[in-house]
Each structure stands twice: as C-alpha cells, then as structure tokens.
Amino acid sequence: MSESTGSNGEGTRAVRAGLPEPVRNEPTLPGPAFAAHFHLPGEVGGPYTYGRDENPTWTLLERAIGELEAPGQDGLQTLVFASGMAAISSVLFSQLRAGDTVVLPNDGYQVLPLVRAQLEAYGIEVRTAPTGGDAQLEVLDGAKLLWIETPSNPGLDVCDIRRLVEAAHARGALVAVDNTLATPLGQRPLELGADFSVASGTKQLTGHGDVLLGYVTGRDGEAMTAVRRWRKIVGAIPGPMEAWLAHRSIATLQLRVDRQNATALVLAEALKRRPDVTGLRYPGLPDDPSHKVASQQMRRYGCVVSFTLPSREHAERFLDALRLVDDATSFGGVRSTAERRGRWGGDAVPDGFVRFSVGAEDPEDLVADVLRALDESAR
C-alpha cells in the first residue's frame, strides 16, 4: 500500500489509490491477472490459490476503494463483486436468517422490491419506509439490519445517516448504506458510523459505462467474514479485466465528479426557471428539501438531477429532441444520459418523470441542449 494516502488530498488519493510499491521496469498499475488457478505446491498457503477466491487485480482495486471510502483508517475490508446487485445481495443474504427483520427504503433502487420478495420467501420480515424525514426510524424496533439509500434513487431524498446509525445501533441493528449515487468523494458512510458502505461501481465510480461492478466496504470481523463467505458460495466475482478497468478509471474520479457535480448544479438552476418543469430535485440546490441534511454529511451532491414534465408524451418528445444526451438507463457516466424512469415500472414516479445524469460535457453546451429540447418538446 502506498504511504500517506490517508493524509493526501482527494485528487492525490484517487490517482494513487491502491497502487503497489514501485518495482523497477514494471508498470505502475500492473495489467489484469488472468488466472483460474495459481502455482500451489505442497500445503495450501499464501493469498492466491484459486480464481474464485482471490485475484491480484482484485486486491489492488479493493485496496484503492478502501482508501477512498475510509482514508487513513485501519481494520477495514473491501470486497469487489460482479455487479452492484451482487454486492447488495451479499450483505442482505449473509447477515439475515429466517425470523430476522430488515428495514429497507420504499423509495430506493427499483430492484429492491424483487429483493424483498426473495427475503420474504426465506422467512425474513421486511419493513419499509421512505428515505426522507428519517422515516425508517419509526420501524426499527427489533430489526437486525437497516438498509439506507441516500440520496435515494431516483427521487433524491436524503436521510440523516448519523441519526439513523445511532438509533439502529442502540437497538442492536447493523447498518448498511448504499453509497452509489454519492460515491466515496461525496459521502463516507463508515465515517458516519455505518457498518457497511455498499455501491454499484458500474455508475460514477468507474464513470465510463463499460464496466459492471459492485463492492462492499466494512469493518473487519464476523460481518465481513460472512460477506466474503457469501461471495465464495455464490461466485459473484468480477473478471480481472473489469477489475483492472475499474481501477484505471478511479484515477480520474475526482476530476469527473467535480466537473459533473458543478454542471449538475448549473443545470438544476436553469431548470428552476422553466414553467414546464415541476418536481425538480437536486440536493445541491439551497431550497431543495434535502439540502440541509445533505450539506451536513455530503461533500458533493452528485451528478443526478430529477424533474417531471407534464406528461409521458412530453417527456418522450424532450428525450428525442436532445442531441448531447443519450436516452439510456444507469447514471454517472462521462456522457450525459437521461430517461423517462416510469418506463421500467417499480418506481413510484409520475409518467413524465425524468432522471437526468449529468456528464462531463461543457456546461454551457449541455444546458443549451437541454433548454432547446425543452422548447421543442413544448410545441
């Protein structure tokens, strides 16, 4: 592990995170290790034995993510997975047993209802409450695990992580925070007291829309041992090429996040002036319902802006009129994307609801494209 990464600034940490000690004539970031098995004479020993359990490329990536999620902290583990849902599932299904109770947000990622059905099929009680207003506090009694998603996707509500963690721990519950939308440069759940920080690395962490990845960072101990065992049993592991691409991409994380966050605020301010836009949400806006809490625990507010146009047809005309924005799902990429979220089902949003992911384009170009598309779609 590189020295002093915990005391350096965020940009320095991002470009140097997880790099091995320099070796003469070797690359600064070694290429992906393609190996199903490793030389293993005699008794089993050493870190690398079989490709489903460990891989040197994972090790460097896991170290890098850990340095960003909890810089300067010891006693943590990070485990990478094949996707964000693989990471989410690893925490839920490794920590819960039949008869346990879990609290989930009812306004989170649209696959969570499928997860709820599977948990209930295994005899686990699932309670839900909205993210906003710390409403999950009302259903915590007797829970073994509290799952927080803040900011929520796609509604962008925010809850007070410290407050919920303190209440959950007082009741003997573990806390996992989905940190996908914020990224480690926007929010550090472990520093706010959470037991797990979980994220889809598919989104802004890697930022190029070409890698599926997930991770879990948590404190050493039985809980993370159980997560590691679940990964081994299920085999939900990333390929070495994906892990290497993710590590390569993290080097530009601060540059991308700063550009995308700044442009997201500019876009949100421009959308405020549009009479055809309602329900505008961006935690960075001073008058956003989430701003006060977000400003207490977030260092950056994310690249996603959400808003509602008058109808499904209006939203679809708007999306068709955009020239610099791809009509695509997911978020966090260097190329802006937007979609009418209701087309998937599973999200309690109006038909004209648009989730807009701000990319790294020049702000003036992107805003001009959006305003032009709004004008055209209103005709």
Coordinates of C-alpha atoms in Angstrom, one line a residue:
M1 CA 0.0 0.0 0.0
S2 CA 1.3 3.5 -0.9
E3 CA 2.3 5.5 2.1
S4 CA 0.5 8.6 3.4
T5 CA -2.6 8.1 1.2
G6 CA -4.8 8.9 4.1
S7 CA -3.3 12.4 4.6
N8 CA -3.3 13.4 1.0
G9 CA -6.0 15.3 -0.8
E10 CA -8.8 13.6 -2.6
G11 CA -7.3 14.0 -6.1
T12 CA -4.0 12.7 -5.0
R13 CA -5.7 9.7 -3.3
A14 CA -7.7 9.0 -6.4
V15 CA -4.8 8.9 -8.8
R16 CA -2.6 6.8 -6.4
A17 CA -5.2 4.7 -4.7
G18 CA -4.3 1.0 -4.5
L19 CA -1.0 1.2 -6.5
P20 CA 1.6 -1.3 -5.5
E21 CA 5.1 -0.3 -4.4
P22 CA 7.1 0.7 -7.4
V23 CA 9.3 -2.0 -9.0
R24 CA 12.0 -1.1 -11.5
N25 CA 10.9 -1.7 -15.1
E26 CA 7.4 -2.8 -14.0
P27 CA 4.2 -0.9 -14.9
T28 CA 2.8 1.5 -12.2
L29 CA -0.5 -0.3 -12.4
P30 CA 0.1 -4.0 -13.3
G31 CA -2.2 -5.4 -16.0
P32 CA -5.0 -7.8 -15.2
A33 CA -4.1 -11.2 -13.9
F34 CA -6.0 -13.8 -16.0
A35 CA -5.8 -16.9 -13.8
A36 CA -8.2 -19.6 -12.8
H37 CA -5.5 -21.2 -10.7
F38 CA -2.1 -20.4 -9.3
H39 CA 1.1 -22.5 -8.7
L40 CA 0.4 -24.2 -5.3
P41 CA 2.9 -26.9 -4.5
G42 CA 2.6 -28.7 -1.1
E43 CA 0.3 -27.4 1.6
V44 CA -2.2 -24.7 0.8
G45 CA -0.8 -21.3 1.7
G46 CA -0.4 -17.7 0.5
P47 CA -3.1 -15.2 -0.7
Y48 CA -3.8 -16.7 -4.2
T49 CA -4.9 -20.3 -4.6
Y50 CA -8.0 -20.3 -6.8
G51 CA -9.5 -17.7 -9.1
R52 CA -12.9 -17.7 -7.4
D53 CA -11.5 -16.8 -4.0
E54 CA -8.8 -14.1 -4.7
N55 CA -7.0 -12.4 -7.6
P56 CA -4.1 -9.9 -7.5
T57 CA -6.1 -7.5 -9.7
W58 CA -9.0 -7.5 -7.2
T59 CA -6.6 -6.9 -4.4
L60 CA -5.3 -3.7 -5.9
L61 CA -8.8 -2.5 -6.7
E62 CA -10.1 -3.4 -3.3
R63 CA -7.3 -1.5 -1.7
A64 CA -8.0 1.5 -3.8
I65 CA -11.7 1.6 -3.0
G66 CA -10.9 1.2 0.7
E67 CA -8.5 4.1 0.6
L68 CA -11.3 6.3 -0.8
E69 CA -14.1 5.1 1.4
A70 CA -12.2 5.4 4.7
P71 CA -8.9 7.1 4.1
G72 CA -6.3 6.6 6.9
Q73 CA -8.5 4.0 8.7
D74 CA -7.2 0.6 9.6
G75 CA -9.2 -2.6 10.3
L76 CA -11.4 -2.4 7.2
Q77 CA -12.0 -4.8 4.3
T78 CA -13.3 -4.1 0.8
L79 CA -14.7 -6.9 -1.4
V80 CA -15.5 -6.4 -5.1
F81 CA -18.3 -8.2 -6.8
A82 CA -19.6 -8.8 -10.4
S83 CA -22.3 -6.1 -10.1
G84 CA -23.9 -3.7 -7.6
M85 CA -26.8 -6.1 -7.0
A86 CA -24.3 -8.8 -6.3
A87 CA -22.8 -6.6 -3.6
I88 CA -26.2 -5.6 -2.2
S89 CA -27.3 -9.2 -2.1
S90 CA -24.1 -10.3 -0.4
V91 CA -24.8 -8.1 2.6
L92 CA -28.5 -8.9 2.9
F93 CA -28.3 -12.6 2.5
S94 CA -25.1 -13.1 4.5
Q95 CA -26.4 -11.2 7.5
L96 CA -30.0 -12.3 7.7
R97 CA -31.7 -15.6 8.7
A98 CA -35.2 -16.8 8.8
G99 CA -37.1 -15.0 11.6
D100 CA -34.9 -11.9 11.3
T101 CA -36.3 -8.4 10.4
V102 CA -34.7 -6.0 7.9
V103 CA -35.7 -2.4 7.2
L104 CA -35.5 -1.2 3.6
P105 CA -36.3 2.1 1.9
N106 CA -39.6 2.0 -0.1
D107 CA -38.3 4.6 -2.5
G108 CA -34.9 3.1 -3.3
Y109 CA -33.5 1.3 -6.3
Q110 CA -36.2 -0.4 -8.4
V111 CA -34.8 -3.9 -7.9
L112 CA -35.3 -3.7 -4.2
P113 CA -39.0 -5.0 -4.5
L114 CA -37.6 -8.1 -6.1
V115 CA -35.1 -8.5 -3.2
R116 CA -37.9 -8.0 -0.7
A117 CA -39.9 -10.9 -2.3
Q118 CA -36.8 -13.2 -2.1
L119 CA -36.1 -12.2 1.5
E120 CA -39.7 -12.9 2.5
A121 CA -39.6 -16.3 0.7
Y122 CA -36.7 -17.1 3.1
G123 CA -38.8 -16.3 6.1
I124 CA -37.3 -12.8 6.8
E125 CA -39.6 -10.0 7.8
V126 CA -39.2 -6.9 5.6
R127 CA -40.4 -3.5 6.8
T128 CA -40.2 -0.4 4.6
A129 CA -40.4 3.4 5.0
P130 CA -39.4 6.4 2.9
T131 CA -35.9 7.8 2.9
G132 CA -37.0 11.4 3.6
G133 CA -37.7 12.7 7.1
D134 CA -35.7 9.8 8.6
A135 CA -38.9 7.8 8.4
Q136 CA -37.1 4.5 8.8
L137 CA -36.7 5.3 12.4
E138 CA -40.3 4.5 13.0
V139 CA -40.0 0.9 12.0
L140 CA -36.5 0.0 13.5
D141 CA -37.6 -1.9 16.7
G142 CA -36.5 -5.5 16.6
A143 CA -34.6 -5.2 13.3
K144 CA -31.4 -7.0 12.7
L145 CA -30.3 -4.8 9.7
L146 CA -31.2 -1.3 8.5
W147 CA -30.6 -0.6 4.8
I148 CA -30.2 3.1 3.9
E149 CA -30.0 4.5 0.4
T150 CA -29.1 8.2 0.5
P151 CA -29.5 10.1 -1.8
S152 CA -32.3 7.8 -2.9
N153 CA -32.6 6.7 -6.5
P154 CA -34.4 8.2 -8.4
G155 CA -36.2 10.6 -6.0
L156 CA -33.0 12.1 -4.5
D157 CA -34.3 12.3 -0.9
V158 CA -31.7 12.3 1.8
C159 CA -31.7 10.9 5.4
D160 CA -29.5 11.7 8.3
I161 CA -27.1 8.8 8.4
R162 CA -25.6 9.6 11.8
R163 CA -29.1 9.8 13.4
L164 CA -30.2 6.6 11.9
V165 CA -27.0 4.8 12.7
E166 CA -27.1 5.8 16.4
A167 CA -30.8 4.7 16.6
A168 CA -30.1 1.4 14.9
H169 CA -27.0 0.6 16.9
A170 CA -28.9 1.4 20.2
R171 CA -31.4 -1.3 19.1
G172 CA -28.7 -3.8 18.2
A173 CA -29.1 -3.5 14.4
L174 CA -26.4 -3.3 11.8
V175 CA -26.5 -0.5 9.2
A176 CA -25.6 -0.7 5.5
V177 CA -25.6 2.4 3.3
D178 CA -25.9 2.3 -0.4
N179 CA -23.4 4.9 -1.4
T180 CA -23.8 4.5 -5.2
L181 CA -25.1 8.0 -6.0
A182 CA -22.8 9.9 -3.7
T183 CA -19.5 8.0 -4.4
P184 CA -16.8 8.0 -1.7
L185 CA -15.9 11.5 -2.8
G186 CA -19.4 12.7 -1.9
Q187 CA -20.0 10.8 1.3
R188 CA -18.2 8.4 3.6
P189 CA -20.8 6.2 5.4
L190 CA -18.2 4.4 7.5
E191 CA -17.0 7.7 9.0
L192 CA -20.7 8.5 9.8
G193 CA -20.9 5.2 11.8
A194 CA -22.3 2.7 9.3
D195 CA -21.2 -0.9 9.4
F196 CA -21.2 -1.3 5.6
S197 CA -20.7 1.0 2.6
V198 CA -22.1 -0.7 -0.4
A199 CA -22.2 0.6 -4.0
S200 CA -22.5 -0.2 -7.6
G201 CA -19.2 0.6 -9.2
T202 CA -21.0 0.5 -12.5
K203 CA -22.0 4.1 -12.0
Q204 CA -19.9 7.2 -11.3
L205 CA -17.1 5.3 -9.5
T206 CA -15.9 3.9 -12.9
G207 CA -17.7 6.5 -14.9
H208 CA -17.4 5.2 -18.5
G209 CA -20.4 3.0 -18.8
D210 CA -18.3 0.0 -19.8
V211 CA -17.9 -2.0 -16.5
L212 CA -20.4 -3.8 -14.3
L213 CA -19.0 -3.9 -10.8
G214 CA -20.0 -3.7 -7.1
Y215 CA -18.3 -3.5 -3.8
V216 CA -18.8 -3.8 0.0
T217 CA -16.5 -2.0 2.4
G218 CA -16.9 -2.8 6.1
R219 CA -15.0 -3.3 9.4
D220 CA -13.0 -6.4 9.9
G221 CA -14.9 -9.0 11.9
E222 CA -17.7 -11.6 11.6
A223 CA -19.9 -9.5 9.5
M224 CA -17.4 -9.1 6.7
T225 CA -16.2 -12.7 7.0
A226 CA -19.8 -13.7 6.3
V227 CA -19.9 -11.4 3.2
R228 CA -16.7 -12.9 1.9
R229 CA -18.1 -16.4 2.5
W230 CA -21.2 -15.5 0.6
R231 CA -19.1 -14.3 -2.4
K232 CA -17.3 -17.6 -2.4
I233 CA -20.5 -19.6 -2.2
V234 CA -22.4 -17.7 -4.9
G235 CA -19.3 -17.0 -7.1
A236 CA -20.5 -13.4 -7.9
I237 CA -17.0 -12.3 -8.8
P238 CA -15.7 -9.7 -11.3
G239 CA -13.5 -10.6 -14.1
P240 CA -9.9 -9.4 -13.9
M241 CA -10.3 -7.2 -16.9
E242 CA -13.3 -5.4 -15.4
A243 CA -11.4 -5.0 -12.1
W244 CA -8.4 -3.5 -14.0
L245 CA -10.6 -1.1 -16.0
A246 CA -12.3 0.0 -12.8
H247 CA -9.0 0.7 -11.1
R248 CA -7.8 2.6 -14.1
S249 CA -10.9 4.7 -14.1
I250 CA -10.7 5.6 -10.4
A251 CA -7.7 7.7 -11.2
T252 CA -9.9 10.3 -12.8
L253 CA -12.7 10.1 -10.2
Q254 CA -12.1 13.5 -8.6
L255 CA -11.8 15.3 -12.0
R256 CA -15.0 13.7 -13.2
V257 CA -17.0 14.1 -10.0
D258 CA -16.1 17.8 -9.7
R259 CA -17.0 18.6 -13.3
Q260 CA -20.2 16.6 -13.2
N261 CA -21.4 18.0 -9.8
A262 CA -20.7 21.6 -10.8
T263 CA -22.6 21.1 -14.1
A264 CA -25.5 19.4 -12.3
L265 CA -26.0 22.4 -10.1
V266 CA -25.9 24.8 -13.2
L267 CA -28.4 22.6 -15.0
A268 CA -30.7 22.4 -11.9
E269 CA -30.6 26.2 -11.6
A270 CA -31.5 26.6 -15.2
L271 CA -34.4 24.1 -14.9
K272 CA -35.8 26.1 -11.9
R273 CA -36.7 28.9 -14.4
R274 CA -38.8 26.6 -16.6
P275 CA -42.5 26.7 -16.1
D276 CA -42.9 23.3 -17.8
V277 CA -40.6 21.7 -15.2
T278 CA -42.1 20.6 -11.9
G279 CA -40.8 18.4 -9.0
L280 CA -37.2 19.5 -9.6
R281 CA -34.8 17.8 -7.2
Y282 CA -31.1 18.2 -6.7
P283 CA -29.6 18.1 -3.2
G284 CA -27.2 20.9 -4.1
L285 CA -29.9 23.5 -4.6
P286 CA -30.2 25.6 -1.4
D287 CA -34.0 25.3 -1.5
D288 CA -34.1 21.6 -2.1
P289 CA -35.9 19.7 0.7
S290 CA -32.8 17.5 1.1
H291 CA -30.2 20.3 1.1
K292 CA -29.9 20.9 4.9
V293 CA -29.3 17.3 5.8
A294 CA -27.2 16.7 2.7
S295 CA -24.9 19.6 3.5
Q296 CA -24.2 18.2 6.9
Q297 CA -23.0 14.8 5.7
M298 CA -22.1 15.2 2.0
R299 CA -19.1 16.9 0.5
R300 CA -20.6 16.7 -3.1
Y301 CA -24.2 16.4 -4.1
G302 CA -24.0 14.0 -7.0
C303 CA -24.5 14.2 -10.8
V304 CA -28.2 13.2 -10.9
V305 CA -31.0 15.8 -11.4
S306 CA -34.6 14.7 -11.4
F307 CA -37.7 16.5 -12.6
T308 CA -41.2 16.0 -14.1
L309 CA -42.6 17.1 -17.4
P310 CA -46.4 17.5 -17.9
S311 CA -46.9 14.0 -19.5
R312 CA -45.3 10.9 -20.7
E313 CA -45.6 12.1 -24.3
H314 CA -44.0 15.4 -23.4
A315 CA -41.1 13.7 -21.7
E316 CA -40.6 11.4 -24.6
R317 CA -40.5 14.3 -27.1
F318 CA -37.9 16.0 -24.8
L319 CA -35.7 12.9 -24.7
D320 CA -36.0 12.5 -28.5
A321 CA -35.0 16.2 -29.1
L322 CA -31.8 16.0 -27.0
R323 CA -28.6 15.9 -29.1
L324 CA -25.8 15.7 -26.4
V325 CA -27.7 13.3 -24.1
D326 CA -28.3 9.6 -24.7
D327 CA -31.6 8.1 -23.8
A328 CA -30.2 5.3 -21.6
T329 CA -30.5 3.9 -18.1
S330 CA -27.9 4.0 -15.4
F331 CA -26.1 7.2 -14.3
G332 CA -22.7 8.6 -13.5
G333 CA -21.0 8.3 -16.9
V334 CA -18.9 10.9 -18.7
R335 CA -21.6 11.2 -21.4
S336 CA -24.8 12.6 -20.1
T337 CA -27.8 10.3 -20.1
A338 CA -31.5 10.7 -19.3
E339 CA -34.6 8.5 -19.3
R340 CA -38.3 8.5 -18.5
R341 CA -37.9 6.4 -15.4
G342 CA -41.5 5.2 -15.4
R343 CA -40.9 3.0 -18.5
W344 CA -39.3 0.4 -16.2
G345 CA -42.1 0.1 -13.6
G346 CA -41.1 -0.3 -10.0
D347 CA -40.6 3.4 -9.2
A348 CA -43.5 5.4 -7.8
V349 CA -42.9 8.4 -10.1
P350 CA -45.2 10.3 -12.5
D351 CA -45.4 9.3 -16.1
G352 CA -43.4 12.4 -17.1
F353 CA -40.6 11.9 -14.5
V354 CA -37.1 12.3 -16.0
R355 CA -33.9 11.1 -14.3
F356 CA -31.0 13.1 -15.8
S357 CA -27.4 12.1 -15.3
V358 CA -25.0 14.9 -16.0
G359 CA -21.8 14.0 -17.8
A360 CA -18.6 15.8 -18.5
E361 CA -19.6 17.9 -21.4
D362 CA -19.1 21.7 -21.3
P363 CA -21.8 23.1 -19.0
E364 CA -22.9 25.8 -21.5
D365 CA -23.3 23.2 -24.3
L366 CA -25.2 20.8 -22.1
V367 CA -27.6 23.4 -20.7
A368 CA -28.2 24.9 -24.1
D369 CA -29.1 21.5 -25.5
V370 CA -31.5 20.8 -22.6
L371 CA -33.2 24.2 -22.9
R372 CA -33.5 23.8 -26.7
A373 CA -35.0 20.3 -26.3
L374 CA -37.5 21.6 -23.7
D375 CA -38.6 24.4 -26.1
E376 CA -39.0 21.9 -29.0
S377 CA -40.9 19.4 -26.9
A378 CA -43.4 22.0 -25.6
R379 CA -44.6 22.8 -29.1

